[in-house]
PDB file of C-alpha atoms and ligand atoms in Angstrom:
ATOM      1  CA  MET A 105       0.000   0.000   0.000  1.00 73.00           C
ATOM      2  CA  LYS A 106       1.427   3.375  -0.988  1.00 91.00           C
ATOM      3  CA  ASP A 107       1.678   6.263   1.469  1.00 98.00           C
ATOM      4  CA  TYR A 108      -1.015   8.911   1.392  1.00 98.00           C
ATOM      5  CA  ILE A 109      -2.945  11.429   3.450  1.00 98.00           C
ATOM      6  CA  VAL A 110      -6.703  11.869   3.457  1.00 98.00           C
ATOM      7  CA  ARG A 111      -8.416  15.062   4.508  1.00 98.00           C
ATOM      8  CA  ALA A 112     -11.981  14.675   5.769  1.00 98.00           C
ATOM      9  CA  ILE A 113     -14.728  16.694   7.433  1.00 98.00           C
ATOM     10  CA  SER A 114     -17.434  15.505   9.772  1.00 97.00           C
ATOM     11  CA  PHE A 115     -19.843  16.617  12.510  1.00 96.00           C
ATOM     12  CA  ASP A 116     -21.589  19.169  10.251  1.00 94.00           C
ATOM     13  CA  LYS A 117     -18.250  20.513   8.991  1.00 95.00           C
ATOM     14  CA  THR A 118     -17.168  21.487  12.503  1.00 97.00           C
ATOM     15  CA  VAL A 119     -14.421  18.870  12.671  1.00 97.00           C
ATOM     16  CA  ARG A 120     -11.563  18.415  10.251  1.00 97.00           C
ATOM     17  CA  ILE A 121      -9.555  15.222  10.181  1.00 98.00           C
ATOM     18  CA  PHE A 122      -6.245  14.344   8.544  1.00 98.00           C
ATOM     19  CA  SER A 123      -5.038  10.775   8.502  1.00 98.00           C
ATOM     20  CA  ILE A 124      -1.929   9.211   6.993  1.00 98.00           C
ATOM     21  CA  ASN A 125      -0.233   5.940   6.227  1.00 98.00           C
ATOM     22  CA  ALA A 126       3.481   6.835   6.130  1.00 98.00           C
ATOM     23  CA  THR A 127       4.994   3.355   6.397  1.00 98.00           C
ATOM     24  CA  ASP A 128       7.188   3.516   3.277  1.00 98.00           C
ATOM     25  CA  THR A 129       8.269   7.091   4.018  1.00 98.00           C
ATOM     26  CA  VAL A 130       9.445   6.215   7.538  1.00 98.00           C
ATOM     27  CA  LYS A 131      10.923   2.935   6.295  1.00 98.00           C
ATOM     28  CA  GLU A 132      13.015   4.908   3.827  1.00 97.00           C
ATOM     29  CA  ALA A 133      14.105   7.397   6.513  1.00 98.00           C
ATOM     30  CA  GLN A 134      15.181   4.508   8.760  1.00 98.00           C
ATOM     31  CA  VAL A 135      17.261   2.917   5.990  1.00 98.00           C
ATOM     32  CA  ARG A 136      18.867   6.182   4.851  1.00 97.00           C
ATOM     33  CA  HIS A 137      19.855   7.265   8.354  1.00 97.00           C
ATOM     34  CA  ASN A 138      20.311   3.798   9.864  1.00 97.00           C
ATOM     35  CA  THR A 139      18.354   4.890  12.933  1.00 98.00           C
ATOM     36  CA  TRP A 140      18.024   2.658  15.995  1.00 97.00           C
ATOM     37  CA  PRO A 141      14.428   1.784  17.002  1.00 97.00           C
ATOM     38  CA  THR A 142      13.667   4.685  19.360  1.00 98.00           C
ATOM     39  CA  ALA A 143      15.311   7.172  17.009  1.00 98.00           C
ATOM     40  CA  SER A 144      13.221   5.668  14.166  1.00 98.00           C
ATOM     41  CA  ALA A 145      10.092   6.251  16.239  1.00 98.00           C
ATOM     42  CA  ALA A 146      11.024   9.850  17.106  1.00 98.00           C
ATOM     43  CA  LEU A 147      11.960  10.747  13.525  1.00 98.00           C
ATOM     44  CA  GLY A 148       9.019   8.740  12.141  1.00 98.00           C
ATOM     45  CA  ARG A 149       6.431  10.430  14.373  1.00 98.00           C
ATOM     46  CA  THR A 150       7.783  13.833  13.326  1.00 98.00           C
ATOM     47  CA  LEU A 151       7.694  12.842   9.636  1.00 98.00           C
ATOM     48  CA  VAL A 152       4.099  11.594  10.062  1.00 98.00           C
ATOM     49  CA  VAL A 153       2.853  14.827  11.625  1.00 98.00           C
ATOM     50  CA  GLY A 154       5.074  17.022   9.431  1.00 98.00           C
ATOM     51  CA  ALA A 155       3.607  15.448   6.287  1.00 98.00           C
ATOM     52  CA  MET A 156       0.049  16.151   7.505  1.00 98.00           C
ATOM     53  CA  MET A 157       1.008  19.725   8.401  1.00 98.00           C
ATOM     54  CA  GLY A 158       2.429  20.050   4.877  1.00 98.00           C
ATOM     55  CA  ALA A 159      -0.948  18.959   3.520  1.00 97.00           C
ATOM     56  CA  MET A 160      -2.503  21.947   5.329  1.00 96.00           C
ATOM     57  CA  LEU A 161      -0.402  24.327   3.190  1.00 96.00           C
ATOM     58  CA  LYS A 162      -1.138  25.635  -0.303  1.00 94.00           C
ATOM     59  CA  GLY A 163       0.738  25.807  -3.617  1.00 93.00           C
ATOM     60  CA  ARG A 164       4.489  26.140  -3.174  1.00 92.00           C
ATOM     61  CA  GLU A 165       4.378  26.741   0.573  1.00 95.00           C
ATOM     62  CA  SER A 166       6.567  24.548   2.774  1.00 97.00           C
ATOM     63  CA  LEU A 167       7.443  24.113   6.411  1.00 97.00           C
ATOM     64  CA  THR A 168      10.198  22.932   8.709  1.00 98.00           C
ATOM     65  CA  VAL A 169       9.609  21.303  12.085  1.00 98.00           C
ATOM     66  CA  LYS A 170      12.555  21.567  14.515  1.00 98.00           C
ATOM     67  CA  ILE A 171      12.354  19.696  17.779  1.00 98.00           C
ATOM     68  CA  ASN A 172      15.045  19.943  20.421  1.00 98.00           C
ATOM     69  CA  GLY A 173      14.262  18.655  23.898  1.00 97.00           C
ATOM     70  CA  ASN A 174      17.948  18.472  24.870  1.00 97.00           C
ATOM     71  CA  GLY A 175      17.784  14.687  24.996  1.00 97.00           C
ATOM     72  CA  PRO A 176      20.388  12.270  23.560  1.00 98.00           C
ATOM     73  CA  ILE A 177      18.811  12.314  20.077  1.00 98.00           C
ATOM     74  CA  GLY A 178      19.681  16.012  19.677  1.00 98.00           C
ATOM     75  CA  GLU A 179      17.641  17.838  17.068  1.00 98.00           C
ATOM     76  CA  ILE A 180      14.876  16.339  14.953  1.00 98.00           C
ATOM     77  CA  ILE A 181      14.411  18.229  11.679  1.00 98.00           C
ATOM     78  CA  VAL A 182      11.605  17.573   9.202  1.00 98.00           C
ATOM     79  CA  ASP A 183      10.795  19.466   5.990  1.00 98.00           C
ATOM     80  CA  ALA A 184       7.402  19.028   4.319  1.00 98.00           C
ATOM     81  CA  ASN A 185       5.391  20.752   1.634  1.00 97.00           C
ATOM     82  CA  ALA A 186       1.902  20.980   0.160  1.00 97.00           C
ATOM     83  CA  ILE A 187       2.558  18.332  -2.503  1.00 97.00           C
ATOM     84  CA  GLY A 188       3.367  15.441  -0.198  1.00 97.00           C
ATOM     85  CA  GLU A 189       7.161  15.669  -0.241  1.00 98.00           C
ATOM     86  CA  VAL A 190       8.774  15.123   3.126  1.00 98.00           C
ATOM     87  CA  LYS A 191      12.302  14.519   4.444  1.00 98.00           C
ATOM     88  CA  GLY A 192      14.027  14.582   7.794  1.00 98.00           C
ATOM     89  CA  TYR A 193      16.882  13.576  10.058  1.00 98.00           C
ATOM     90  CA  VAL A 194      17.990  13.499  13.673  1.00 98.00           C
ATOM     91  CA  SER A 195      21.369  14.659  15.055  1.00 98.00           C
ATOM     92  CA  ASN A 196      22.104  11.280  16.627  1.00 98.00           C
ATOM     93  CA  PRO A 197      20.443   8.292  14.935  1.00 97.00           C
ATOM     94  CA  GLU A 198      21.987   5.747  17.310  1.00 97.00           C
ATOM     95  CA  VAL A 199      19.586   6.200  20.216  1.00 96.00           C
ATOM     96  CA  HIS A 200      17.447   3.513  21.782  1.00 96.00           C
ATOM     97  CA  PHE A 201      15.385   3.503  25.009  1.00 96.00           C
ATOM     98  CA  GLN A 202      12.591   1.168  26.067  1.00 95.00           C
ATOM     99  CA  TYR A 203       9.961   1.264  28.786  1.00 95.00           C
ATOM    100  CA  PRO A 204       9.907  -1.814  31.074  1.00 94.00           C
ATOM    101  CA  ASN A 205       6.917  -3.120  29.044  1.00 93.00           C
ATOM    102  CA  GLY A 206       9.038  -3.121  25.890  1.00 89.00           C
ATOM    103  CA  LYS A 207       7.462  -0.039  24.274  1.00 92.00           C
ATOM    104  CA  LEU A 208       9.826   2.458  22.700  1.00 95.00           C
ATOM    105  CA  ASN A 209      10.575   5.299  25.097  1.00 97.00           C
ATOM    106  CA  VAL A 210      10.590   8.275  22.745  1.00 97.00           C
ATOM    107  CA  SER A 211      10.407  10.794  25.580  1.00 97.00           C
ATOM    108  CA  SER A 212      13.790   9.728  27.009  1.00 97.00           C
ATOM    109  CA  ALA A 213      15.362  10.024  23.550  1.00 98.00           C
ATOM    110  CA  VAL A 214      13.881  13.446  22.780  1.00 98.00           C
ATOM    111  CA  GLY A 215      14.096  14.982  26.263  1.00 97.00           C
ATOM    112  CA  LYS A 216      11.651  17.396  27.863  1.00 96.00           C
ATOM    113  CA  ASP A 217      13.753  20.506  28.212  1.00 96.00           C
ATOM    114  CA  GLY A 218      13.360  22.454  25.023  1.00 97.00           C
ATOM    115  CA  GLU A 219      11.006  23.475  22.277  1.00 98.00           C
ATOM    116  CA  LEU A 220       9.066  22.407  19.237  1.00 98.00           C
ATOM    117  CA  ARG A 221       9.401  25.025  16.536  1.00 98.00           C
ATOM    118  CA  VAL A 222       7.575  25.318  13.231  1.00 97.00           C
ATOM    119  CA  ILE A 223       8.843  27.574  10.451  1.00 97.00           C
ATOM    120  CA  LYS A 224       6.429  28.034   7.568  1.00 96.00           C
ATOM    121  CA  ASP A 225       7.770  29.395   4.288  1.00 95.00           C
ATOM    122  CA  LEU A 226       4.733  31.063   2.773  1.00 91.00           C
ATOM    123  CA  GLY A 227       6.589  32.350  -0.307  1.00 85.00           C
ATOM    124  CA  MET A 228       7.765  35.868  -1.192  1.00 80.00           C
ATOM    125  CA  LYS A 229      10.187  35.752   1.786  1.00 82.00           C
ATOM    126  CA  ASP A 230       7.181  35.576   4.090  1.00 84.00           C
ATOM    127  CA  PHE A 231       7.929  33.328   7.088  1.00 91.00           C
ATOM    128  CA  PHE A 232       5.710  32.325   9.969  1.00 93.00           C
ATOM    129  CA  VAL A 233       7.665  31.088  12.986  1.00 95.00           C
ATOM    130  CA  SER A 234       6.041  29.707  16.070  1.00 96.00           C
ATOM    131  CA  SER A 235       7.186  27.530  18.950  1.00 96.00           C
ATOM    132  CA  VAL A 236       6.013  25.878  22.144  1.00 97.00           C
ATOM    133  CA  ASP A 237       7.821  24.248  25.051  1.00 97.00           C
ATOM    134  CA  ILE A 238       8.100  20.489  24.891  1.00 98.00           C
ATOM    135  CA  ILE A 239       5.741  19.060  27.487  1.00 97.00           C
ATOM    136  CA  SER A 240       6.065  15.297  27.117  1.00 96.00           C
ATOM    137  CA  GLY A 241       8.707  14.372  24.545  1.00 97.00           C
ATOM    138  CA  GLU A 242       6.463  11.587  23.213  1.00 97.00           C
ATOM    139  CA  LEU A 243       5.679  14.060  20.396  1.00 97.00           C
ATOM    140  CA  GLY A 244       1.950  13.326  19.775  1.00 96.00           C
ATOM    141  CA  GLU A 245       1.084  15.237  22.918  1.00 96.00           C
ATOM    142  CA  ASP A 246       3.613  17.936  22.015  1.00 97.00           C
ATOM    143  CA  PHE A 247       2.051  18.497  18.586  1.00 98.00           C
ATOM    144  CA  THR A 248      -1.403  18.562  20.209  1.00 97.00           C
ATOM    145  CA  TYR A 249      -0.129  21.314  22.495  1.00 97.00           C
ATOM    146  CA  TYR A 250       1.443  23.154  19.532  1.00 97.00           C
ATOM    147  CA  PHE A 251      -1.813  23.297  17.549  1.00 96.00           C
ATOM    148  CA  THR A 252      -3.869  24.389  20.536  1.00 93.00           C
ATOM    149  CA  LYS A 253      -1.404  26.968  21.850  1.00 94.00           C
ATOM    150  CA  SER A 254       0.299  28.309  18.713  1.00 92.00           C
ATOM    151  CA  GLU A 255      -2.366  27.957  16.079  1.00 89.00           C
ATOM    152  CA  GLN A 256      -5.361  28.382  18.393  1.00 90.00           C
ATOM    153  CA  THR A 257      -6.938  25.268  16.916  1.00 93.00           C
ATOM    154  CA  PRO A 258      -7.994  22.723  19.534  1.00 94.00           C
ATOM    155  CA  SER A 259      -6.587  19.501  18.110  1.00 96.00           C
ATOM    156  CA  SER A 260      -5.726  15.954  18.939  1.00 96.00           C
ATOM    157  CA  VAL A 261      -2.680  14.394  17.317  1.00 97.00           C
ATOM    158  CA  GLY A 262      -1.987  10.672  17.138  1.00 97.00           C
ATOM    159  CA  CYS A 263       1.229   9.360  15.615  1.00 97.00           C
ATOM    160  CA  GLY A 264       3.039   6.081  15.856  1.00 97.00           C
ATOM    161  CA  VAL A 265       5.771   3.917  14.416  1.00 98.00           C
ATOM    162  CA  LEU A 266       6.065   0.157  14.826  1.00 97.00           C
ATOM    163  CA  VAL A 267       9.609  -1.209  14.570  1.00 97.00           C
ATOM    164  CA  ASP A 268      10.383  -4.843  13.787  1.00 96.00           C
ATOM    165  CA  THR A 269      12.954  -6.957  15.663  1.00 92.00           C
ATOM    166  CA  ASP A 270      15.462  -6.419  12.830  1.00 94.00           C
ATOM    167  CA  ASN A 271      15.133  -2.603  13.332  1.00 95.00           C
ATOM    168  CA  SER A 272      13.198  -2.111  10.083  1.00 97.00           C
ATOM    169  CA  VAL A 273       9.959  -0.132  10.149  1.00 98.00           C
ATOM    170  CA  LEU A 274       6.786  -2.253  10.047  1.00 97.00           C
ATOM    171  CA  ALA A 275       4.143   0.454  10.146  1.00 98.00           C
ATOM    172  CA  ALA A 276       3.867   4.219  10.577  1.00 98.00           C
ATOM    173  CA  GLY A 277       0.953   6.580  10.505  1.00 98.00           C
ATOM    174  CA  GLY A 278      -1.123   9.118  12.326  1.00 98.00           C
ATOM    175  CA  PHE A 279      -4.067  11.461  12.484  1.00 98.00           C
ATOM    176  CA  ILE A 280      -4.858  15.059  13.386  1.00 98.00           C
ATOM    177  CA  VAL A 281      -8.378  15.884  14.526  1.00 98.00           C
ATOM    178  CA  GLN A 282      -9.168  19.609  14.633  1.00 97.00           C
ATOM    179  CA  ILE A 283     -12.153  21.324  16.185  1.00 96.00           C
ATOM    180  CA  MET A 284     -13.472  24.199  14.079  1.00 95.00           C
ATOM    181  CA  PRO A 285     -15.559  27.105  15.329  1.00 93.00           C
ATOM    182  CA  GLY A 286     -19.186  26.094  15.872  1.00 94.00           C
ATOM    183  CA  ALA A 287     -18.483  22.603  17.196  1.00 96.00           C
ATOM    184  CA  THR A 288     -20.867  21.623  19.975  1.00 96.00           C
ATOM    185  CA  GLU A 289     -19.896  20.386  23.441  1.00 95.00           C
ATOM    186  CA  GLU A 290     -21.500  17.090  22.516  1.00 95.00           C
ATOM    187  CA  THR A 291     -19.213  16.731  19.477  1.00 96.00           C
ATOM    188  CA  ILE A 292     -16.148  17.533  21.564  1.00 95.00           C
ATOM    189  CA  SER A 293     -16.972  15.041  24.310  1.00 95.00           C
ATOM    190  CA  LYS A 294     -17.852  12.355  21.774  1.00 95.00           C
ATOM    191  CA  LEU A 295     -14.488  12.819  20.026  1.00 96.00           C
ATOM    192  CA  GLU A 296     -12.618  12.854  23.341  1.00 95.00           C
ATOM    193  CA  SER A 297     -14.101   9.536  24.314  1.00 95.00           C
ATOM    194  CA  VAL A 298     -13.333   7.971  20.900  1.00 96.00           C
ATOM    195  CA  ILE A 299      -9.745   9.239  20.839  1.00 95.00           C
ATOM    196  CA  ASN A 300      -9.074   8.135  24.424  1.00 94.00           C
ATOM    197  CA  ASN A 301     -10.132   4.616  23.523  1.00 95.00           C
ATOM    198  CA  ILE A 302      -8.776   4.298  19.995  1.00 95.00           C
ATOM    199  CA  LYS A 303      -6.158   1.631  19.218  1.00 95.00           C
ATOM    200  CA  PRO A 304      -2.578   2.886  18.801  1.00 95.00           C
ATOM    201  CA  VAL A 305      -2.331   4.208  15.266  1.00 96.00           C
ATOM    202  CA  SER A 306       0.777   2.162  14.406  1.00 96.00           C
ATOM    203  CA  LYS A 307      -1.190  -0.951  15.372  1.00 96.00           C
ATOM    204  CA  MET A 308      -4.119   0.066  13.158  1.00 97.00           C
ATOM    205  CA  ILE A 309      -1.787   0.615  10.188  1.00 98.00           C
ATOM    206  CA  ASN A 310      -0.044  -2.690  10.865  1.00 97.00           C
ATOM    207  CA  GLU A 311      -3.448  -4.416  10.829  1.00 97.00           C
ATOM    208  CA  GLY A 312      -4.056  -2.982   7.363  1.00 96.00           C
ATOM    209  CA  TYR A 313      -6.259   0.017   8.213  1.00 97.00           C
ATOM    210  CA  THR A 314      -6.257   2.578   5.397  1.00 97.00           C
ATOM    211  CA  PRO A 315      -6.273   6.315   6.216  1.00 98.00           C
ATOM    212  CA  GLU A 316      -9.988   6.269   5.263  1.00 97.00           C
ATOM    213  CA  LYS A 317     -10.641   3.492   7.774  1.00 97.00           C
ATOM    214  CA  ILE A 318      -8.884   5.474  10.509  1.00 98.00           C
ATOM    215  CA  VAL A 319     -11.153   8.452   9.729  1.00 98.00           C
ATOM    216  CA  ALA A 320     -14.148   6.112   9.988  1.00 97.00           C
ATOM    217  CA  GLU A 321     -12.900   4.850  13.380  1.00 97.00           C
ATOM    218  CA  ILE A 322     -12.622   8.432  14.649  1.00 97.00           C
ATOM    219  CA  CYS A 323     -16.072   9.464  13.366  1.00 96.00           C
ATOM    220  CA  LYS A 324     -17.721   6.221  14.506  1.00 91.00           C
ATOM    221  CA  ASP A 325     -21.399   6.398  13.480  1.00 88.00           C
ATOM    222  CA  GLU A 326     -21.157  10.064  12.446  1.00 94.00           C
ATOM    223  CA  PRO A 327     -21.209  10.674   8.653  1.00 95.00           C
ATOM    224  CA  TYR A 328     -18.034  12.138   7.124  1.00 97.00           C
ATOM    225  CA  SER A 329     -16.767  13.143   3.690  1.00 97.00           C
ATOM    226  CA  ILE A 330     -13.297  12.666   2.290  1.00 97.00           C
ATOM    227  CA  ILE A 331     -12.317  16.045   0.785  1.00 96.00           C
ATOM    228  CA  SER A 332      -9.003  15.110  -0.799  1.00 97.00           C
ATOM    229  CA  THR A 333      -6.156  12.633  -0.833  1.00 97.00           C
ATOM    230  CA  LEU A 334      -2.454  13.335  -1.283  1.00 98.00           C
ATOM    231  CA  ASP A 335       0.346  10.860  -2.051  1.00 98.00           C
ATOM    232  CA  VAL A 336       3.336  11.156   0.274  1.00 98.00           C
ATOM    233  CA  HIS A 337       7.003  10.362  -0.425  1.00 97.00           C
ATOM    234  CA  PHE A 338      10.375  10.741   1.264  1.00 97.00           C
ATOM    235  CA  ILE A 339      12.174  12.958  -1.237  1.00 97.00           C
ATOM    236  CA  CYS A 340      15.389  14.956  -0.999  1.00 96.00           C
ATOM    237  CA  LYS A 341      16.174  17.194  -3.951  1.00 95.00           C
ATOM    238  CA  CYS A 342      19.827  17.668  -3.158  1.00 96.00           C
ATOM    239  CA  SER A 343      22.372  17.392  -5.981  1.00 96.00           C
ATOM    240  CA  LYS A 344      26.083  17.734  -6.612  1.00 95.00           C
ATOM    241  CA  ASP A 345      25.367  21.066  -8.331  1.00 93.00           C
ATOM    242  CA  LYS A 346      23.442  22.425  -5.355  1.00 93.00           C
ATOM    243  CA  PHE A 347      26.267  21.638  -2.943  1.00 94.00           C
ATOM    244  CA  ALA A 348      28.781  23.032  -5.468  1.00 94.00           C
ATOM    245  CA  ARG A 349      26.953  26.361  -5.245  1.00 92.00           C
ATOM    246  CA  GLY A 350      27.389  26.094  -1.464  1.00 91.00           C
ATOM    247  CA  LEU A 351      31.137  25.570  -1.920  1.00 92.00           C
ATOM    248  CA  ILE A 352      31.310  28.589  -4.235  1.00 92.00           C
ATOM    249  CA  SER A 353      29.501  30.695  -1.651  1.00 91.00           C
ATOM    250  CA  LEU A 354      32.314  29.990   0.835  1.00 90.00           C
ATOM    251  CA  GLY A 355      34.418  32.414  -1.204  1.00 90.00           C
ATOM    252  CA  LYS A 356      37.821  32.223  -2.882  1.00 90.00           C
ATOM    253  CA  ASP A 357      40.007  32.143   0.216  1.00 91.00           C
ATOM    254  CA  GLU A 358      38.202  29.365   2.002  1.00 91.00           C
ATOM    255  CA  LEU A 359      37.883  27.283  -1.152  1.00 92.00           C
ATOM    256  CA  LYS A 360      41.637  27.688  -1.815  1.00 92.00           C
ATOM    257  CA  GLU A 361      42.332  26.509   1.706  1.00 92.00           C
ATOM    258  CA  ILE A 362      40.210  23.376   1.205  1.00 92.00           C
ATOM    259  CA  ILE A 363      42.039  22.576  -2.043  1.00 92.00           C
ATOM    260  CA  GLU A 364      45.477  23.071  -0.494  1.00 92.00           C
ATOM    261  CA  GLU A 365      44.756  21.169   2.701  1.00 92.00           C
ATOM    262  CA  ASP A 366      42.439  18.372   1.613  1.00 91.00           C
ATOM    263  CA  LYS A 367      42.943  18.100  -2.181  1.00 90.00           C
ATOM    264  CA  GLY A 368      39.226  17.459  -2.453  1.00 91.00           C
ATOM    265  CA  ALA A 369      36.000  17.646  -0.514  1.00 93.00           C
ATOM    266  CA  GLU A 370      33.232  15.339   0.577  1.00 94.00           C
ATOM    267  CA  ILE A 371      29.832  16.713   1.491  1.00 94.00           C
ATOM    268  CA  VAL A 372      27.136  14.641   3.182  1.00 94.00           C
ATOM    269  CA  CYS A 373      23.520  15.739   2.849  1.00 96.00           C
ATOM    270  CA  HIS A 374      21.964  15.809   6.336  1.00 95.00           C
ATOM    271  CA  PHE A 375      18.496  15.080   5.018  1.00 96.00           C
ATOM    272  CA  CYS A 376      19.171  11.981   2.915  1.00 95.00           C
ATOM    273  CA  ASN A 377      22.702  10.959   3.928  1.00 94.00           C
ATOM    274  CA  LYS A 378      23.876  10.974   0.304  1.00 95.00           C
ATOM    275  CA  LYS A 379      27.607  11.661  -0.106  1.00 95.00           C
ATOM    276  CA  TYR A 380      29.017  13.944  -2.814  1.00 96.00           C
ATOM    277  CA  HIS A 381      32.701  13.876  -3.624  1.00 95.00           C
ATOM    278  CA  TYR A 382      34.545  16.774  -5.287  1.00 95.00           C
ATOM    279  CA  SER A 383      38.000  16.055  -6.710  1.00 94.00           C
ATOM    280  CA  GLU A 384      40.802  18.600  -6.633  1.00 94.00           C
ATOM    281  CA  THR A 385      40.172  19.296 -10.356  1.00 94.00           C
ATOM    282  CA  GLU A 386      36.473  19.907  -9.727  1.00 94.00           C
ATOM    283  CA  LEU A 387      37.246  22.251  -6.841  1.00 94.00           C
ATOM    284  CA  LEU A 388      39.744  24.168  -9.009  1.00 93.00           C
ATOM    285  CA  GLU A 389      37.019  24.553 -11.627  1.00 92.00           C
ATOM    286  CA  LEU A 390      34.653  25.954  -8.989  1.00 93.00           C
ATOM    287  CA  LEU A 391      37.396  28.301  -7.793  1.00 91.00           C
ATOM    288  CA  GLY A 392      37.909  29.475 -11.377  1.00 91.00           C
ATOM    289  CA  SER A 393      34.227  30.269 -11.701  1.00 89.00           C
ATOM    290  CA  ILE A 394      34.398  32.821  -8.888  1.00 84.00           C
ATOM    291  CA  ASN A 395      34.935  36.344 -10.226  1.00 73.00           C
ATOM    292  CA  ASN A 396      37.520  38.006  -8.041  1.00 56.00           C
TER     293      ASN A 396
HETATM  294 ZN1  LIG B 164      19.784  15.069   0.226  1.00 62.39          ZN
END
């Protein structure tokens, strides 16, 4: 099953629901970064929610989620856009903590002393930056707090990643339920009771639930309509040319120094872990392209 997001409305258009299967996306992130299970869960949960937040944007808008709770994983960075492209990494992929019951302890990896920041690039150099303190480090709760506090939209965020015994990702997905103006108390309490009793989302995905089926679980006997669907992929658009422009921007002196000292350069893309090698000849060419 390919990865995609559905957007739905229910409860007389007073509730909006996003739901995603992101198994392949998180699987790819795990392979590229060789993350240990708890790091896979932390990065995967952020990719899951980041992708849904991307789906809330329009046109060429994009966003970056930066989480730093001062835990051993360091920073978690995820980029997403309105067309279902998402990528991300963590500072330290080799992090693994478990609760005594065997569940992945994401909170201990992420830490609780820091912030969750969202930077939206709305085009024309127009940025929207907003952040909240990390309150749990399990991330679902932190995103819930972000939407309610920063975007003034009462929301409930579920996100989960199931990791196999060989460290590969078995299932990943999530949902965001948002209460729009005009929702009744009855609607809110009904949703609260459903969400408090819903199966873990990674388990639902692993049992073959589609994003549509997760929406149906959340709405129970309430009618809903699916407004749109969006395919999701882990994509990094880095290239040797792009990084070459970065080398050029270092300036003549620094580039000369690299050539003299290292006789070449290797650049690793943080987002996808791809390595680009520049030979001495290539670096000299770049140097030659700089006008005084
Ligand atoms: Zn890349």
